[in-house]
CSV table of C-alpha atoms in Angstrom, one decimal:
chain,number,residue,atom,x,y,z
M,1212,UNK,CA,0.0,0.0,0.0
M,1213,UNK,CA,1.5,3.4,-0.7
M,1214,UNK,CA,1.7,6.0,1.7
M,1215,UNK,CA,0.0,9.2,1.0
M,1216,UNK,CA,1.9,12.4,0.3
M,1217,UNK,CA,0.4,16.5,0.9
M,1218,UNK,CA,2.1,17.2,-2.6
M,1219,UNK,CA,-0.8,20.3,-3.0
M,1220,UNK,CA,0.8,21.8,0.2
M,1221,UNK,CA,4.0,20.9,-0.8
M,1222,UNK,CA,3.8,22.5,-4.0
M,1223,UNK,CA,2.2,25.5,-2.6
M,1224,UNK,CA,5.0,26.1,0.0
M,1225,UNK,CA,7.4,26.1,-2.9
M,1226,UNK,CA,5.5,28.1,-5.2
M,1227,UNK,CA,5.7,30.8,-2.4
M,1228,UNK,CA,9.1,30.7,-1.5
M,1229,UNK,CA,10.0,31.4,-5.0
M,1230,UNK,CA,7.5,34.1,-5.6
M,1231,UNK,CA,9.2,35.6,-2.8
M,1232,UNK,CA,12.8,34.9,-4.0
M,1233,UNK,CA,11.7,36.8,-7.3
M,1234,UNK,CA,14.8,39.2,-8.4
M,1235,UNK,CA,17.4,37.1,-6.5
M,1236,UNK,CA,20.5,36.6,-8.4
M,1237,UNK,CA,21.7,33.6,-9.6
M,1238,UNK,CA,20.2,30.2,-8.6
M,1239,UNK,CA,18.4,31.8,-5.5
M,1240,UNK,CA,15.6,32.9,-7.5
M,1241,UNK,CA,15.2,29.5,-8.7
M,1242,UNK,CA,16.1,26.4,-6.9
M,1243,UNK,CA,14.1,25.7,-4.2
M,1244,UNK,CA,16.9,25.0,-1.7
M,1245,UNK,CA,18.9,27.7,-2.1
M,1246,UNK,CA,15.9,30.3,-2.6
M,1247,UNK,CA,14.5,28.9,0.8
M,1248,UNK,CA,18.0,29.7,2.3
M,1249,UNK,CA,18.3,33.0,1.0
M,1250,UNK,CA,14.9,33.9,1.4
M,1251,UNK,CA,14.8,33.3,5.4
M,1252,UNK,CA,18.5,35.3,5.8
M,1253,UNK,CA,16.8,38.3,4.4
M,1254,UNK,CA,13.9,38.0,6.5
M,1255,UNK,CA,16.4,37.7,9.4
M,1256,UNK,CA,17.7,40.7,7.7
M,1257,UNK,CA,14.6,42.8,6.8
M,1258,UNK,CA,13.5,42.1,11.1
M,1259,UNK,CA,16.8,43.2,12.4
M,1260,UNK,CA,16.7,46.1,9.6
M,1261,UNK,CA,13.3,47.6,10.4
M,1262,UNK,CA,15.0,47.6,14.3
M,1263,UNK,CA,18.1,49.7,13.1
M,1264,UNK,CA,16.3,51.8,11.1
M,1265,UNK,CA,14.3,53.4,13.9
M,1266,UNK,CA,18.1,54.3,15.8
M,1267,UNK,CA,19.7,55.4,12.8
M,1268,UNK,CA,16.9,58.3,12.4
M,1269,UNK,CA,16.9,58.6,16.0
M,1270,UNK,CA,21.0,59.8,15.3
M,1271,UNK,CA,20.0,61.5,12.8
M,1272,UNK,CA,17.3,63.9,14.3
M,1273,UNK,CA,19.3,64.5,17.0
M,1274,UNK,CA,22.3,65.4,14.9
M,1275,UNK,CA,20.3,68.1,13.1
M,1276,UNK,CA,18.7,69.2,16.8
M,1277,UNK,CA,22.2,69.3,18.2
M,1278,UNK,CA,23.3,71.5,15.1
M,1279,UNK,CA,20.8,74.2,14.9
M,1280,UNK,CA,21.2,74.6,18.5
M,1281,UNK,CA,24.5,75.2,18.1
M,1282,UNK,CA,23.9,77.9,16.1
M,1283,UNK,CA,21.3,80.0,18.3
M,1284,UNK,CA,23.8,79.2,21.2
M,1285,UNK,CA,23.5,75.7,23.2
M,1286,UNK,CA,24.5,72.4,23.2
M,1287,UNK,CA,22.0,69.6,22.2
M,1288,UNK,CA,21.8,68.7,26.2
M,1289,UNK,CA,20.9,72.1,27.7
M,1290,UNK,CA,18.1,72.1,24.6
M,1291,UNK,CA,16.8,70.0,25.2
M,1292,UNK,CA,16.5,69.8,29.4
M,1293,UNK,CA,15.4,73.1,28.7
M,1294,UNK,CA,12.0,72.1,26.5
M,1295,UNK,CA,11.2,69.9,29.3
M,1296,UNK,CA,11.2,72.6,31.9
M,1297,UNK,CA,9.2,74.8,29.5
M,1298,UNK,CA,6.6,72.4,29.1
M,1299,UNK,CA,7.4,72.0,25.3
M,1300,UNK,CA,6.3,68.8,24.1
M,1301,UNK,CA,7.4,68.1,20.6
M,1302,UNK,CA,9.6,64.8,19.6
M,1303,UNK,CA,12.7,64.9,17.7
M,1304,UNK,CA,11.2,64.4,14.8
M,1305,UNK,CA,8.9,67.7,14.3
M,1306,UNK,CA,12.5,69.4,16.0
M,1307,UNK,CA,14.8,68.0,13.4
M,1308,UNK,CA,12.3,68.8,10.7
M,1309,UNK,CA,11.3,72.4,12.2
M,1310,UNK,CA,15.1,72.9,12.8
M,1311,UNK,CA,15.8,72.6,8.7
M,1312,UNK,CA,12.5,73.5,7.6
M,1313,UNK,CA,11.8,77.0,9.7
M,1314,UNK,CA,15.1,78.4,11.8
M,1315,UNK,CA,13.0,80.9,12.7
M,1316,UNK,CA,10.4,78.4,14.7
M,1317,UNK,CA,13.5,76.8,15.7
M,1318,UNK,CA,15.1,80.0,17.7
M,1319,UNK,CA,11.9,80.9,19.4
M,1320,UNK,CA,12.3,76.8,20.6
M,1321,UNK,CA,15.8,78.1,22.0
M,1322,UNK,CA,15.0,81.4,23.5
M,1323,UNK,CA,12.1,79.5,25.3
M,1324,UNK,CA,14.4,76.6,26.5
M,1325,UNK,CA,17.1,79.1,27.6
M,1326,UNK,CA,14.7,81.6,29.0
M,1327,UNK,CA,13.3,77.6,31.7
M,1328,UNK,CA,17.0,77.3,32.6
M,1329,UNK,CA,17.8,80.4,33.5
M,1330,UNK,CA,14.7,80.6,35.4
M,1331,UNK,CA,15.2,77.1,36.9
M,1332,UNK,CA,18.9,78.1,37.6
């Protein structure tokens, strides 16, 4: 008696592995094996990526903060400390984007955060 195989799911599995391994050069793209192989290291990739990603912009904003503070007269640190005791509640983000977007905004930001630490001082 022969034993009974799930060749549909089989088939299936495979058919999606290479759909995914589409544009892969060489062999990857095509043999099973080595498309499955290349296919999970960039998901390993893409997971660890997408992690990355989030501090790299997080160096970045606060690269352009730091800078633009520079120029109205404080370091990235006293800046900042001084938003908090201002009550200013904006993320690094809008500041990065307000800081190369509108200096203007940006120095009313600074006179505000010197004007909480002198006061707290």
């Amino acid at each position: 008696m022969s034993r009974t195989t799930n060749a549909v799911a089989r088939r299936r599995r495979r058919k999606k592995v290479l759909a995914q391994a589409k544009g892969y050069w060489g062999r990857k793209h095509s043999s099973y094996r080595l498309a499955n192989e290349q296919v999970m290291r960039s998901g390993a990739y893409a997971y660890r990526d997408r992690r990355t990603r989030k501090r790299e912009f997080r160096r970045l904003w606060i690269v352009r903060i730091n800078a633009a503070a520079r120029q109205n007269g404080m370091s990235y640190g006293v800046f900042i400390h001084g938003l908090k005791l201002a009550g200013i509640e904006l993320d690094r983000k809008v500041l990065a984007d307000i800081a190369v977007r509108d200096p203007e905004t940006f120095r009313r930001f600074a006179d505000a955060a010197r004007e909480a630490s002198a006061a707290a001082a």
